[in-house]
CSV table of C-alpha atoms in Angstrom, one decimal:
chain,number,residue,atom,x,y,z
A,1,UNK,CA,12.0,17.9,-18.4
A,2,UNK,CA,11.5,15.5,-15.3
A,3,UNK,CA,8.2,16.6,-13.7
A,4,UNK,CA,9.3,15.1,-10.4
A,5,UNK,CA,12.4,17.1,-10.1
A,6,UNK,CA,15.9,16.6,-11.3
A,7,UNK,CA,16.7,15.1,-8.0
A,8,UNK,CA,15.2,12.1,-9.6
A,9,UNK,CA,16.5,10.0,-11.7
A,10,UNK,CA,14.5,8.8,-14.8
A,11,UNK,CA,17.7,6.2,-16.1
A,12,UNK,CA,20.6,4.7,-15.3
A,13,UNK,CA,23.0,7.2,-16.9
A,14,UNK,CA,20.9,10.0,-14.4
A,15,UNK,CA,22.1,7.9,-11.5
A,16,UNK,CA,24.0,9.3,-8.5
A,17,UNK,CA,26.7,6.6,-6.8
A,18,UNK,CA,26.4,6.3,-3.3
A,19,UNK,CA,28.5,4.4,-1.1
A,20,UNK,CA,26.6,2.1,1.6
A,21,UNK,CA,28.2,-0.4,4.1
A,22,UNK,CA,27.3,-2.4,6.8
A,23,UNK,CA,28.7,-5.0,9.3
A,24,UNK,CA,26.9,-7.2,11.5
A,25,UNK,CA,28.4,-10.1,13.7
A,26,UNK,CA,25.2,-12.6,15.0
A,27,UNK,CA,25.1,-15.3,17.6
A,28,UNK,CA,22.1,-17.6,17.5
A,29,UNK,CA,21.6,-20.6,19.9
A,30,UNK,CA,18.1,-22.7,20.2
A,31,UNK,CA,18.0,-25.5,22.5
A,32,UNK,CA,14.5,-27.8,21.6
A,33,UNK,CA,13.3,-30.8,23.2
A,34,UNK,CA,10.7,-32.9,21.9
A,35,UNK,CA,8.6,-36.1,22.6
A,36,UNK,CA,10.2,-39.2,21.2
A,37,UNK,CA,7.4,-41.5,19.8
A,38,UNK,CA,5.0,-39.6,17.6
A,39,UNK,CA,2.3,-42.2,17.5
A,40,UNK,CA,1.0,-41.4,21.0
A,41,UNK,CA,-2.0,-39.5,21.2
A,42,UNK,CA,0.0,-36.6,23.0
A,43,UNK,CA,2.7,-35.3,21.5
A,44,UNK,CA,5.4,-32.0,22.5
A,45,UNK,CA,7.7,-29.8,21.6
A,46,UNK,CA,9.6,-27.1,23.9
A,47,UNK,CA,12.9,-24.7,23.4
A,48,UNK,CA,14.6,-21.6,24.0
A,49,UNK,CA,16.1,-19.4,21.8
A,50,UNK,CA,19.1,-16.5,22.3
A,51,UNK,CA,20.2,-14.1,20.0
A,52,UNK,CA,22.8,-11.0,20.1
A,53,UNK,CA,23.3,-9.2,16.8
A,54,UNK,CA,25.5,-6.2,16.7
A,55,UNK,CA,25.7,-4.4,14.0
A,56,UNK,CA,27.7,-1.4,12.3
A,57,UNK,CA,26.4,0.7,9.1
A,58,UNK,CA,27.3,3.7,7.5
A,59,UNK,CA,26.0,6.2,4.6
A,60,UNK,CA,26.7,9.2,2.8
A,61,UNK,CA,24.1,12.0,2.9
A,62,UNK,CA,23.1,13.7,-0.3
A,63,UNK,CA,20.1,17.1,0.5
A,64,UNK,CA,18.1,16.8,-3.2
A,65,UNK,CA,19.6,20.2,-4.1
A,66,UNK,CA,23.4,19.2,-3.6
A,67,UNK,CA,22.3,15.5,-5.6
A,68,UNK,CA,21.8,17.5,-8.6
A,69,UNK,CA,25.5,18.6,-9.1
A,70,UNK,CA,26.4,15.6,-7.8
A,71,UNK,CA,27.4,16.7,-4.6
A,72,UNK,CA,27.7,15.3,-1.0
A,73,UNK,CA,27.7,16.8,2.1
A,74,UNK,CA,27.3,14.6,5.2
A,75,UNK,CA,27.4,11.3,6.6
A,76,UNK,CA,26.0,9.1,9.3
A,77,UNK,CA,27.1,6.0,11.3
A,78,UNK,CA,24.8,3.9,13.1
A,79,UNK,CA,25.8,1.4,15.8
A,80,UNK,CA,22.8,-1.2,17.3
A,81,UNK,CA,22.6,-4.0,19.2
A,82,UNK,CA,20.1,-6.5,19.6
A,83,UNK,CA,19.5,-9.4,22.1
A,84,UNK,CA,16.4,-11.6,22.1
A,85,UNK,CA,15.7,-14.1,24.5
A,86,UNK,CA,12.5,-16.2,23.8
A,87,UNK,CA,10.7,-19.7,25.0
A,88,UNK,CA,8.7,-21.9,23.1
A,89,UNK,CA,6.3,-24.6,22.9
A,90,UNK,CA,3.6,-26.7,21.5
A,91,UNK,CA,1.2,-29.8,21.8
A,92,UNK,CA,-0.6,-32.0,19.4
A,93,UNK,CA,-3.4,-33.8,20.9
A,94,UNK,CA,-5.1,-36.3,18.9
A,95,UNK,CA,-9.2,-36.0,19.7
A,96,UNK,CA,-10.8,-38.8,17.7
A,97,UNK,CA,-8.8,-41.0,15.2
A,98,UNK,CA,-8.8,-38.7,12.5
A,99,UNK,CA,-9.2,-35.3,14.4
A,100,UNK,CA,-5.7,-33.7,15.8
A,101,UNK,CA,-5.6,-29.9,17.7
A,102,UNK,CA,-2.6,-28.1,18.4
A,103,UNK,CA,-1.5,-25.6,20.7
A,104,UNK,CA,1.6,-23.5,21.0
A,105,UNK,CA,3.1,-20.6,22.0
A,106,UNK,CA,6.1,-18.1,22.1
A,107,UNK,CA,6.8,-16.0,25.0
A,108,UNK,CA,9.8,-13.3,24.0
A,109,UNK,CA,11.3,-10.7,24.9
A,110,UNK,CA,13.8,-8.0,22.7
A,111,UNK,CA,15.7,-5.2,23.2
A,112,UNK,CA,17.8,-3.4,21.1
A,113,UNK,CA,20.4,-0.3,21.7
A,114,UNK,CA,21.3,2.3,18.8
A,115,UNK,CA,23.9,4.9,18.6
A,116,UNK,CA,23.9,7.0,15.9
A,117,UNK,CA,26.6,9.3,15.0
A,118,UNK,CA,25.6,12.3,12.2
A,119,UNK,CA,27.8,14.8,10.3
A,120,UNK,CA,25.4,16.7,8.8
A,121,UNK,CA,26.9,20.7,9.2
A,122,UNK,CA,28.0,19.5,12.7
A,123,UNK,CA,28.7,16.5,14.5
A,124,UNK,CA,25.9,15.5,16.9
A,125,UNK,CA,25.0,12.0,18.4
A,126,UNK,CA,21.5,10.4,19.0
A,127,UNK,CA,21.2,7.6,21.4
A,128,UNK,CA,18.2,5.5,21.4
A,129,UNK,CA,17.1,2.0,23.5
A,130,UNK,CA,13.8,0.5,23.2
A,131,UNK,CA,12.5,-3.2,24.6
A,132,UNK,CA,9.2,-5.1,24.1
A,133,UNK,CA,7.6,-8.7,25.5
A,134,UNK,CA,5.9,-10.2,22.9
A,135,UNK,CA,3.5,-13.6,23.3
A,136,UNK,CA,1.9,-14.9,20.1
A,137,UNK,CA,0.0,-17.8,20.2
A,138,UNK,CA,-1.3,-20.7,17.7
A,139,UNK,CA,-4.5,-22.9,17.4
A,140,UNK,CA,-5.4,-25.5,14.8
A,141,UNK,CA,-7.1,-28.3,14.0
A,142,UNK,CA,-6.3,-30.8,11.4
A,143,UNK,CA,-9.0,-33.8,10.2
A,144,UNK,CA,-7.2,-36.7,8.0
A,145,UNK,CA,-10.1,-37.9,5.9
A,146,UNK,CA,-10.5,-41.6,4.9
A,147,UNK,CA,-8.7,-41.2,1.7
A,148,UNK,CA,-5.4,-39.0,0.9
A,149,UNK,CA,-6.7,-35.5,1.9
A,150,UNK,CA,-5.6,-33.6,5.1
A,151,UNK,CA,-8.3,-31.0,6.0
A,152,UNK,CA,-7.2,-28.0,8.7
A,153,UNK,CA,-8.1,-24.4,10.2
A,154,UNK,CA,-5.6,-22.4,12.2
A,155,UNK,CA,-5.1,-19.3,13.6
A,156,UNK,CA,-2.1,-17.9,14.6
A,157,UNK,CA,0.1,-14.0,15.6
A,158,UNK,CA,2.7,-12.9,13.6
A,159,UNK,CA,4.9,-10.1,15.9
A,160,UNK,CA,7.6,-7.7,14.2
A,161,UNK,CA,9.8,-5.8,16.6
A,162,UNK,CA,10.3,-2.3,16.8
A,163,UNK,CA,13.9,0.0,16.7
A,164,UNK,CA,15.1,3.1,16.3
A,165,UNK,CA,14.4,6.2,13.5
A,166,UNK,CA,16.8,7.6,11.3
A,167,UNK,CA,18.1,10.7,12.5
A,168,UNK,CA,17.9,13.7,10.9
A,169,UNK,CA,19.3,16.2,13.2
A,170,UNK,CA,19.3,19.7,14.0
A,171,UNK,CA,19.9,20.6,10.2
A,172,UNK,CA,16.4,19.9,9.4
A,173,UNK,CA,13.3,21.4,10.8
A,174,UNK,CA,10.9,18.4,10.4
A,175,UNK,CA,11.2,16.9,13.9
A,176,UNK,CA,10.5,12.5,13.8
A,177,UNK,CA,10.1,10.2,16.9
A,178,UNK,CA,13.1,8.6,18.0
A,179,UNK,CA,11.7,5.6,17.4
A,180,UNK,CA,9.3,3.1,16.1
A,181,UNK,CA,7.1,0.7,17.8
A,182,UNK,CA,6.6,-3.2,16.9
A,183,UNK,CA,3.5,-4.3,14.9
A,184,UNK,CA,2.0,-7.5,14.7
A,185,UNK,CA,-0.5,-9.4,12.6
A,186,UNK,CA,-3.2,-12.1,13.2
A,187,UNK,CA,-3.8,-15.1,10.0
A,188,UNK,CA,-6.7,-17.3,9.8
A,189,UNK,CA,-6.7,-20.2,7.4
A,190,UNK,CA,-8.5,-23.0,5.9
A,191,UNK,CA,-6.8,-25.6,4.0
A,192,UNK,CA,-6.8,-28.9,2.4
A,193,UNK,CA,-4.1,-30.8,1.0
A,194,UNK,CA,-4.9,-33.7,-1.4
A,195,UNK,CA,-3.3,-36.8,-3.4
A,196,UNK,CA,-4.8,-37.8,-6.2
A,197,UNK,CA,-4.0,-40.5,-9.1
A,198,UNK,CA,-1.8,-42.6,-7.2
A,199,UNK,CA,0.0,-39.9,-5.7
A,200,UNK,CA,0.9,-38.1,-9.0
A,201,UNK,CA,-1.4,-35.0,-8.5
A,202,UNK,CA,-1.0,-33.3,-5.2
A,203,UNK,CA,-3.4,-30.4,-4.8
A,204,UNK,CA,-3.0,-28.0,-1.5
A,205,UNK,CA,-6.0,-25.0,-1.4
A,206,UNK,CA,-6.4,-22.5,1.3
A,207,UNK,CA,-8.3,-19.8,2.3
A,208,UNK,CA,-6.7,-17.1,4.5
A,209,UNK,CA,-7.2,-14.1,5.7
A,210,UNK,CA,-4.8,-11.7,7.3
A,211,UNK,CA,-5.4,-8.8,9.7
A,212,UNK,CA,-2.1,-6.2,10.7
A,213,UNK,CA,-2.3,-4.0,13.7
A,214,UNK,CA,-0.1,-1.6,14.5
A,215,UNK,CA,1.1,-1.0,10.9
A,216,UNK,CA,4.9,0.7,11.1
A,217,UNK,CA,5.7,1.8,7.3
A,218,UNK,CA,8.7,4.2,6.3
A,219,UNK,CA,7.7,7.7,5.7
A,220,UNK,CA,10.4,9.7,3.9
A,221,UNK,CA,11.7,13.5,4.6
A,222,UNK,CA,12.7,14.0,1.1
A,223,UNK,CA,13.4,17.6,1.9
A,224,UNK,CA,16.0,16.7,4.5
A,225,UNK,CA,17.5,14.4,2.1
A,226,UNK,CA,16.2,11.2,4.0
């Protein structure tokens, strides 16, 4: 016997088929100016960036007591829409002949718009719109040593946005929050990148470290079937 439960599968042949489909429609633009003569001792980089996804996605719902006898008994359809709309930019200043900082950040802000449709013992719709302003910045410095080897630290934020929960419905008495927030992280590295015999060996080290805030992890509901 399956210690778990029959409602999971321990092969292939145990395997229930279920059908899952999505459709999504995405319209990206960046617009990026940059200096034009990279030997200058200051050099840039600026943009902006839009984005509208719209997506559709459907699923059948299976409660772990109808999967064993293969049954199903519900469905849900999710519509969302994203936009983003984000600026850009960065400087590399060079310090001393072999010493080069850089500077950049991204300003941006998303929002997103979810309808969710549920047949789960009745019909019920969940509506949900979220929106959040990110800025995540970057710092570095890079030294060129006299040979072949590029030394550098930086630091720099990571950002992941947020959306909307599944939605379980009124069939099922665990409650979940509509929806999730974003979580971001923050890297520190040290590196060195090096040519060796003649250019035939290339060697790039580093040494990083990576810290996440706001962690956002799925949590299933395995006895609502989610």
């Amino acid at each position: 016997p399956n210690p778990l439960g029959d409602e999971y599968p321990v092969s292939y042949a145990d395997a229930r088929p279920d059908i899952v489909g999505i459709d999504q429609i995405t319209l990206s633009q960046q617009v990026r100016l940059a200096s034009s003569n990279s030997s200058e001792r200051l050099n840039w980089v600026a943009g902006a960036l839009y984005l509208h996804s719209h997506n559709v996605g459907g699923q059948d719902i299976g409660t772990a007591a109808l999967a064993d006898g293969g049954a199903l008994n519900g469905w849900t359809v999710t519509y969302r829409t994203m936009t983003q709309l984000a600026v850009f930019g960065q400087i590399d200043l060079q310090l001393r002949s072999r010493l080069r900082a850089t500077l950049g950040a991204r300003l941006e802000h998303d929002s997103y718009h979810s309808l969710a449709q549920l047949n789960f013992q009745s019909l019920q719709y969940f509506a949900v719109d979220g929106a959040s302003t990110p800025v995540t910045p970057h710092f570095g410095f890079a030294y060129q040593g006299a040979g072949t080897g590029l030394y550098y630290a930086t630091v720099a934020k990571g950002y992941r946005s947020g959306g909307p929960n599944a939605s379980i419905g009124a069939a099922c008495a665990v409650s979940t929050p509509v929806a999730y927030g974003p979580d971001f992280v923050w890297s520190y590295e040290l590196g060195a990148k090096n040519s060796l015999l003649d250019a035939r060996l290339q060697i790039d080290a580093s040494l990083f470290h990576i810290s996440w805030h706001d962690v956002q992890v799925q949590i299933p509901v395995p006895e609502c079937g989610i």
